[in-house]
Coordinates of C-alpha atoms and ligand atoms in Angstrom, one line a residue:
X292 CA 53.3 27.0 21.0
X293 CA 54.0 23.9 23.1
X294 CA 52.2 23.3 26.3
X295 CA 55.2 23.9 28.6
X296 CA 55.7 27.3 27.0
X297 CA 52.0 28.1 27.5
X298 CA 52.0 27.2 31.1
X299 CA 55.2 29.2 31.6
X300 CA 53.6 32.2 30.1
X301 CA 50.5 31.9 32.2
X302 CA 52.7 31.6 35.3
X303 CA 54.6 34.8 34.4
X304 CA 51.4 36.7 33.8
X305 CA 49.9 35.5 37.1
X306 CA 53.0 36.5 39.0
X307 CA 53.1 39.9 37.3
X308 CA 49.4 40.5 38.2
X309 CA 50.1 39.5 41.8
X310 CA 53.2 41.7 41.9
X311 CA 51.1 44.6 40.6
X312 CA 48.4 44.0 43.2
X313 CA 51.0 43.9 45.9
X314 CA 52.5 47.2 44.9
X315 CA 49.0 48.6 44.9
X316 CA 48.3 47.4 48.4
X317 CA 51.7 48.7 49.4
X318 CA 50.8 52.1 47.9
X319 CA 47.5 52.2 49.8
X320 CA 49.0 51.5 53.1
X321 CA 52.7 52.0 53.4
X322 CA 53.5 55.5 52.1
X323 CA 55.4 57.6 54.7
X324 CA 54.2 61.1 55.5
X325 CA 57.3 62.5 53.7
X326 CA 56.5 60.4 50.6
X327 CA 53.0 61.6 50.6
X328 CA 53.8 65.3 50.9
X329 CA 56.4 64.9 48.2
X330 CA 53.8 63.3 45.9
X331 CA 51.4 66.1 46.7
X332 CA 54.0 68.9 46.6
X333 CA 52.9 70.4 43.2
X334 CA 49.4 70.6 44.5
X335 CA 50.1 72.2 47.8
X336 CA 52.4 74.7 46.1
X337 CA 49.7 75.4 43.5
X338 CA 47.0 76.4 46.0
X339 CA 44.4 77.5 43.4
X340 CA 42.5 75.3 40.9
X341 CA 39.4 75.3 38.8
X342 CA 36.5 73.0 39.1
X343 CA 34.2 72.6 36.0
X344 CA 30.7 71.1 36.3
X345 CA 29.5 70.5 32.8
X346 CA 26.9 68.0 31.6
X347 CA 23.4 67.7 30.3
X348 CA 22.1 69.7 33.2
X349 CA 23.6 72.8 31.5
X350 CA 20.5 72.7 29.2
X351 CA 17.7 73.0 31.8
X352 CA 20.1 75.5 33.4
X353 CA 18.6 75.1 36.9
X354 CA 21.1 73.2 39.0
X355 CA 23.0 70.0 38.3
X356 CA 20.7 68.2 40.6
X357 CA 17.6 69.1 38.5
X358 CA 16.9 65.5 37.6
X359 CA 16.7 64.7 41.2
X360 CA 14.9 67.8 42.4
X361 CA 12.2 67.5 39.8
X362 CA 12.2 63.7 40.1
X363 CA 12.6 63.1 36.4
X364 CA 12.7 59.7 34.9
X365 CA 15.3 58.7 32.3
X366 CA 12.7 59.2 29.6
X367 CA 11.9 62.7 30.8
X368 CA 15.5 63.7 30.9
X369 CA 16.3 62.2 27.5
X370 CA 15.5 65.5 25.7
X371 CA 18.6 67.1 27.1
X372 CA 20.7 64.3 25.6
X373 CA 19.0 64.7 22.3
X374 CA 19.7 68.5 22.2
X375 CA 23.2 68.4 23.6
X376 CA 25.2 70.4 21.0
X377 CA 27.6 72.9 22.6
X378 CA 28.8 74.5 19.3
X379 CA 31.0 77.0 21.1
X380 CA 32.9 74.4 23.1
X381 CA 36.6 75.4 22.9
X382 CA 38.6 74.1 25.8
X383 CA 41.6 76.1 24.7
X384 CA 39.6 79.1 25.9
X385 CA 38.8 77.4 29.1
X386 CA 42.4 76.6 29.7
X387 CA 43.5 80.1 28.9
X388 CA 41.0 81.6 31.3
X389 CA 42.0 79.3 34.1
X390 CA 45.6 80.1 33.6
X391 CA 45.1 83.8 33.4
X392 CA 43.1 83.6 36.7
X393 CA 46.2 82.1 38.3
X394 CA 44.9 78.6 38.6
X395 CA 47.4 75.7 38.2
X396 CA 45.1 72.7 37.8
X397 CA 41.6 72.0 36.6
X398 CA 39.1 69.3 37.5
X399 CA 36.2 68.5 35.0
X400 CA 33.2 66.3 35.5
X401 CA 33.8 63.3 33.3
X402 CA 30.5 62.0 34.6
X403 CA 28.2 63.7 37.1
X404 CA 25.3 62.1 39.1
X405 CA 23.0 62.2 36.0
X406 CA 25.2 59.5 34.6
X407 CA 26.0 61.2 31.3
X408 CA 29.6 60.6 30.2
X409 CA 31.7 63.4 28.6
X410 CA 34.1 60.8 27.2
X411 CA 33.9 58.0 24.6
X412 CA 33.4 55.1 27.0
X413 CA 33.2 51.6 25.6
X414 CA 30.8 50.6 28.4
X415 CA 27.8 52.9 27.7
X416 CA 25.9 54.6 24.9
X417 CA 25.0 57.5 27.2
X418 CA 28.0 59.6 26.2
X419 CA 28.8 62.9 24.4
X420 CA 29.9 61.1 21.3
X421 CA 26.4 59.8 20.8
X422 CA 24.7 63.2 21.1
X423 CA 24.4 65.7 18.1
X424 CA 27.7 67.1 19.4
X425 CA 29.5 63.9 18.6
X426 CA 32.8 64.8 20.3
X427 CA 34.9 63.4 23.1
X428 CA 34.8 66.4 25.5
X429 CA 37.4 64.9 27.8
X430 CA 39.9 64.2 25.1
X431 CA 39.9 67.8 23.8
X432 CA 39.9 69.2 27.4
X433 CA 43.0 67.1 28.3
X434 CA 44.9 68.3 25.3
X435 CA 44.0 72.0 25.8
X436 CA 45.1 71.9 29.5
X437 CA 48.4 70.3 28.7
X438 CA 49.1 72.9 26.0
X439 CA 48.8 75.6 28.7
X440 CA 50.9 73.6 31.2
X441 CA 48.0 73.0 33.6
X442 CA 47.6 69.8 35.6
X443 CA 44.7 67.6 34.5
X444 CA 42.0 66.4 36.9
X445 CA 38.8 64.4 36.5
X446 CA 35.7 64.4 38.7
X447 CA 33.9 61.1 38.5
X448 CA 30.5 60.6 40.1
X449 CA 30.1 57.4 42.1
X450 CA 26.4 58.2 42.1
X451 CA 24.6 57.4 38.8
X452 CA 20.9 58.2 38.2
X453 CA 20.9 56.7 34.7
X454 CA 22.4 53.3 35.0
X455 CA 19.8 50.5 35.1
X456 CA 21.7 48.5 37.7
X457 CA 22.3 51.4 40.1
X458 CA 19.9 50.7 43.0
X459 CA 17.4 53.4 43.9
X460 CA 18.5 55.1 47.2
X461 CA 17.7 58.2 49.3
X462 CA 19.5 60.5 46.8
X463 CA 17.9 59.1 43.7
X464 CA 15.3 60.9 41.6
X465 CA 13.0 57.9 42.1
X466 CA 13.5 57.7 45.9
X467 CA 10.8 56.2 47.9
X468 CA 9.4 56.3 51.5
X469 CA 8.7 52.7 52.3
X470 CA 11.1 49.8 52.5
X471 CA 8.8 47.7 50.5
X472 CA 8.8 50.2 47.7
X473 CA 12.6 50.1 47.6
X474 CA 12.6 46.3 47.5
X475 CA 10.1 46.3 44.7
X476 CA 12.0 48.9 42.6
X477 CA 15.4 47.4 43.2
X478 CA 14.4 43.8 42.4
X479 CA 16.0 43.7 39.1
X480 CA 18.9 46.1 39.8
X481 CA 22.3 44.6 40.5
X482 CA 24.9 46.8 42.2
X483 CA 27.7 44.4 41.5
X484 CA 27.1 45.0 37.8
X485 CA 27.2 48.8 38.4
X486 CA 30.3 48.4 40.5
X487 CA 32.0 46.7 37.6
X488 CA 30.8 49.4 35.2
X489 CA 32.2 52.1 37.5
X490 CA 35.6 50.4 37.7
X491 CA 35.7 49.9 34.0
X492 CA 35.0 53.5 33.3
X493 CA 37.6 54.7 35.8
X494 CA 40.1 52.4 34.2
X495 CA 39.3 54.0 30.8
X496 CA 39.7 57.5 32.2
X497 CA 43.0 56.7 33.7
X498 CA 44.4 54.7 30.8
X499 CA 43.3 56.5 27.7
X500 CA 44.2 60.1 28.4
X501 CA 47.8 60.1 29.6
X502 CA 48.9 61.4 32.9
X503 CA 46.1 62.4 35.2
X504 CA 47.0 64.4 38.3
X505 CA 43.8 64.5 40.3
X506 CA 40.7 62.3 40.6
X507 CA 37.7 63.4 42.4
X508 CA 35.2 60.7 43.4
X509 CA 31.8 62.0 44.6
X510 CA 30.2 60.9 46.9
X511 CA 29.3 58.4 49.7
X512 CA 26.3 58.6 51.9
X513 CA 26.2 55.6 54.3
X514 CA 22.9 54.6 55.8
X515 CA 19.9 52.3 55.3
X516 CA 19.0 53.6 51.8
X517 CA 22.4 55.1 51.2
X518 CA 25.7 54.0 49.7
X519 CA 29.1 53.4 51.2
X520 CA 32.5 52.0 50.3
X521 CA 31.1 48.5 49.9
X522 CA 28.7 49.6 47.2
X523 CA 31.5 51.2 45.2
X524 CA 34.1 48.6 45.9
X525 CA 36.2 51.6 47.1
X526 CA 39.2 49.8 48.2
X527 CA 39.6 47.7 45.1
X528 CA 38.9 50.8 43.0
X529 CA 41.5 52.8 44.8
X530 CA 44.1 50.1 44.3
X531 CA 43.5 50.1 40.6
X532 CA 43.7 53.9 40.5
X533 CA 47.0 54.0 42.3
X534 CA 48.4 51.3 40.1
X535 CA 47.4 53.0 36.9
X536 CA 48.4 56.5 38.0
X537 CA 50.9 56.2 40.9
X538 CA 51.3 60.0 41.3
X539 CA 47.6 60.8 41.3
X540 CA 45.9 62.8 44.1
X541 CA 42.6 61.6 45.4
X542 CA 39.8 63.3 47.3
X543 CA 38.2 61.8 50.5
X544 CA 34.7 60.8 49.4
X545 CA 35.1 57.1 48.8
X546 CA 34.1 56.4 52.4
X547 CA 37.6 55.2 53.2
X548 CA 38.3 57.9 55.8
X549 CA 39.5 55.4 58.4
X550 CA 41.9 53.7 56.1
X551 CA 45.5 54.6 55.9
X552 CA 46.0 55.8 52.3
X553 CA 42.3 55.8 51.6
X554 CA 42.3 59.4 50.7
X555 CA 44.8 62.3 50.1
X556 CA 43.0 65.4 51.1
X557 CA 39.9 66.6 52.9
X558 CA 37.3 68.4 50.8
X559 CA 35.2 70.9 52.8
X560 CA 32.5 71.9 50.4
X561 CA 31.1 75.5 50.3
X562 CA 32.2 76.4 53.8
X563 CA 35.2 78.1 55.3
X564 CA 37.1 76.1 57.8
X565 CA 37.6 77.5 61.3
X566 CA 41.3 76.6 61.4
X567 CA 43.7 74.2 59.6
X568 CA 41.9 70.8 59.8
X569 CA 43.6 68.0 61.7
X570 CA 43.3 64.3 62.0
X571 CA 44.8 62.4 65.0
X572 CA 46.3 65.7 66.0
X573 CA 48.1 66.1 62.7
X574 CA 47.5 68.9 60.2
X575 CA 46.2 67.4 56.9
X576 CA 46.1 68.4 53.3
X577 CA 42.8 70.1 52.4
X578 CA 41.0 71.9 49.6
X579 CA 37.8 73.7 49.8
X580 CA 35.6 73.6 46.7
X581 CA 33.4 76.6 46.2
X582 CA 31.0 78.0 43.7
X583 CA 30.8 81.5 42.3
X584 CA 27.1 81.3 43.0
X585 CA 25.0 78.6 44.7
X586 CA 25.0 76.0 42.0
X587 CA 27.8 73.9 40.4
X588 CA 26.2 73.4 37.1
X589 CA 25.1 76.4 35.0
X590 CA 22.1 78.1 36.6
X591 CA 20.7 80.9 34.5
X592 CA 18.4 82.5 37.1
X593 CA 20.6 82.1 40.2
X594 CA 21.8 85.5 41.4
X595 CA 23.8 85.0 44.6
X596 CA 27.2 85.6 43.0
X597 CA 30.2 86.3 45.2
X598 CA 32.1 89.5 44.6
X599 CA 35.7 89.6 43.5
X600 CA 36.9 90.8 47.0
X601 CA 35.0 88.0 48.6
X602 CA 36.5 85.4 46.3
X603 CA 40.0 86.7 46.8
X604 CA 39.5 86.6 50.5
X605 CA 38.4 83.0 50.2
X606 CA 41.6 82.2 48.4
X607 CA 43.8 84.0 50.8
X608 CA 42.1 82.7 53.8
X609 CA 42.4 79.1 52.5
X610 CA 46.1 79.5 52.1
X611 CA 46.4 81.2 55.5
X612 CA 45.1 78.0 57.0
X613 CA 47.3 75.7 54.8
X614 CA 44.7 74.8 52.2
X615 CA 43.7 75.0 48.6
X616 CA 40.8 76.6 46.8
X617 CA 39.0 74.8 43.9
X618 CA 36.7 77.4 42.4
X619 CA 33.9 76.2 40.2
X620 CA 32.6 77.3 36.8
X621 CA 29.5 75.9 35.2
X622 CA 29.7 76.4 31.5
X623 CA 26.5 77.0 29.5
X624 CA 25.0 74.5 27.0
X625 CA 26.8 76.4 24.2
X626 CA 30.0 75.5 25.9
X627 CA 31.2 78.8 27.2
X628 CA 31.8 80.1 30.7
X629 CA 29.0 82.2 32.2
X630 CA 29.8 85.8 31.6
X631 CA 29.6 86.5 35.3
X632 CA 32.3 83.8 35.9
X633 CA 34.4 85.3 33.1
X634 CA 34.2 88.6 34.8
X635 CA 35.3 87.3 38.2
X636 CA 38.1 85.2 36.8
X637 CA 39.5 88.2 35.0
X638 CA 39.6 90.3 38.1
X639 CA 41.0 87.6 40.2
X640 CA 43.7 87.1 37.5
X641 CA 44.4 90.8 37.6
X642 CA 45.1 90.6 41.3
X643 CA 47.0 87.3 41.0
X644 CA 49.3 88.8 38.3
X645 CA 50.8 91.2 40.9
X646 CA 50.2 89.3 44.1
X647 CA 50.6 85.6 43.5
X648 CA 53.8 85.5 45.5
X649 CA 51.7 85.5 48.6
X650 CA 49.7 82.5 47.3
X651 CA 51.9 80.0 45.5
X652 CA 54.2 78.0 47.7
X653 CA 52.7 79.6 50.7
X654 CA 51.0 78.3 53.8
X655 CA 49.9 79.2 57.3
X656 CA 52.3 81.6 59.0
X657 CA 54.3 80.3 62.0
X658 CA 52.5 81.0 65.3
X659 CA 55.0 83.6 66.4
X660 CA 53.5 86.1 63.9
X661 CA 50.4 87.8 65.1
X662 CA 48.0 89.0 62.4
X663 CA 47.0 92.7 63.0
X664 CA 43.2 93.3 62.9
X665 CA 41.5 92.9 59.5
X666 CA 44.5 91.1 58.0
X667 CA 45.3 87.6 56.9
X668 CA 48.8 86.2 57.0
X669 CA 50.5 83.7 54.6
X670 CA 54.0 82.6 54.7
X671 CA 56.5 81.1 52.3
X672 CA 58.7 78.7 54.2
X673 CA 61.4 78.5 51.5
X674 CA 62.0 82.2 51.0
X675 CA 61.0 82.9 54.6
X676 CA 58.8 85.8 53.6
X677 CA 55.7 86.8 55.4
X678 CA 52.7 88.3 53.6
X679 CA 50.2 90.6 55.3
X680 CA 46.9 91.0 53.3
X681 CA 45.1 94.2 54.2
X682 CA 41.5 93.2 53.9
X683 CA 40.3 96.6 55.0
X684 CA 42.9 99.2 54.1
X685 CA 44.1 101.0 57.3
X686 CA 44.5 104.8 57.6
X687 CA 48.1 105.8 57.5
X688 CA 49.8 103.3 59.8
X689 CA 49.8 99.7 60.9
X690 CA 51.4 98.1 64.0
X691 CA 53.1 94.7 63.9
X692 CA 53.3 93.3 67.4
X693 CA 56.3 91.6 68.7
X694 CA 58.2 91.8 65.4
X695 CA 60.7 94.6 66.2
X696 CA 63.7 92.3 66.0
X697 CA 62.6 90.1 63.1
X698 CA 62.2 92.4 60.1
X699 CA 64.8 93.4 57.5
X700 CA 62.7 95.1 54.9
X701 CA 59.0 95.7 54.0
X702 CA 57.4 96.5 50.6
X703 CA 54.1 96.4 48.9
X704 CA 53.9 93.3 46.9
X705 CA 52.2 94.7 43.8
X706 CA 54.7 97.4 43.0
X707 CA 57.7 96.6 45.3
X708 CA 57.6 100.0 46.8
X709 CA 59.3 100.4 50.2
X710 CA 57.2 100.7 53.3
X711 CA 59.1 102.6 56.0
X712 CA 58.9 101.4 59.5
X713 CA 60.2 102.3 62.9
X714 CA 60.4 100.7 66.4
X715 CA 57.9 102.8 68.2
X716 CA 57.1 102.5 71.8
X717 CA 60.0 100.8 73.4
X718 CA 58.2 97.5 73.2
X719 CA 59.1 95.0 70.4
X720 CA 56.6 96.5 68.0
X721 CA 57.0 98.0 64.6
X722 CA 55.1 100.9 63.3
X723 CA 54.6 100.9 59.5
X724 CA 54.0 104.1 57.6
X725 CA 51.4 103.4 54.9
X726 CA 50.3 105.8 52.2
X727 CA 46.9 107.2 53.1
X728 CA 45.4 106.2 49.8
X729 CA 44.7 102.6 49.2
X730 CA 46.9 101.4 46.3
X731 CA 45.0 100.4 43.1
X732 CA 44.7 96.7 43.9
X733 CA 41.7 94.9 45.3
X734 CA 43.5 93.7 48.4
X735 CA 46.9 95.3 49.1
X736 CA 49.6 92.9 50.3
X737 CA 52.7 93.7 52.4
X738 CA 55.7 91.6 51.8
X739 CA 57.8 91.3 54.9
X740 CA 61.4 90.1 54.4
X741 CA 62.5 88.6 57.6
X742 CA 66.0 88.6 59.1
Ligands
GLC152 C1 28.1 67.7 46.0 C2 27.1 67.7 44.9 C3 27.6 67.9 43.6 C4 28.9 68.6 43.4 C5 29.8 68.4 44.5 C6 31.1 69.2 44.5 O1 28.5 66.6 46.5 O2 26.3 66.5 44.9 O3 26.6 68.3 42.8 O4 29.4 68.1 42.3 O5 29.2 68.5 45.7 O6 31.8 69.1 45.6

């Protein structure tokens, strides 16, 4: 190679890199609201996804924060790494169960706060391939999901309680009380090295496994002994993410809430929103993540499990306020879903099989429709159908206020059987004749075909 050619090549590479960075910046800032909702359309249509928290914490089986709660050192936690051997791991089963429950996408912890990696990263030895199990969990998971037509998501913990350069903070198992103790412990830790590590790993995840539809970063906690976007290099990280996977959907925990394009959806955790969340007066995309019981990781002795009707109500209510539900499973250290989770998923799937038309592609109903007592409304803007979910089944009749001139036909959704109605009292109300007996579905849904 002559020198001129070499210089030419270097220039071309440099320009290409610059161009890539520019596109990334553009993607962070200059997407229109229409472009954004187009990019997120499959996700808002899907409404229902599965979260999976699975790591070494499945072995102690007492919360994914166990290392923190019991203030364990890396040495004390090491036994779980040495025993990690989930012989029944079969992500095809996981994918099948998610699909049968009616879920359209899945988000699995590639790394949780404990720092253990479920993928064959070049940048650490602390990974599944180095345990007795020896397999790349993520790789098999991705393949299984794709085979079922489910969208693939990764959760990646910004927090890392194992990495030697990750500085001790308020949320760390070795947290301290005095400033001087923090200074002493962090003397030889270098966050810039950790930042590089985190970026390298995210690059691996978004390069080695094909198209990734969702990435879930978790989480920032600004403050004196906390961590914020500067610690993670959030902006830089996000630009890389958008460059590697232009279509990807990103949560809001990178501490870039004030940045245009710094996040795609709000992620209320374990609580029901009062109404459709807004920012600067505009309704925003949101997804609530929820557990079946209190913990995200497998917790053998935790007994506060939600019932199927409660879970269905959570799903319906989220859609009725324009949001998604990401429902979490914590597989055991054998690699299977907790039997209680399997049971709930099965019954939710049973309901979804006959009623998913009131969930997929649906959203909050227009304000002109008033929900009767003990009901939740959803609405499909394309088919212009309104769905009335009867949370507590009424006795014999139901009145729809102010809808006398709007309705063409009404049926039960699960069996498409006609519901007769009449204009009752001279006002613009409709009186619906319902069978006295509740139909054999957990929550009965009326499908209202509008004029
Ligand atoms: C919290 C917890 C974490 C869990 C996450 C899910 O931030 O730290 O354990 O993964 O919520 O949203």
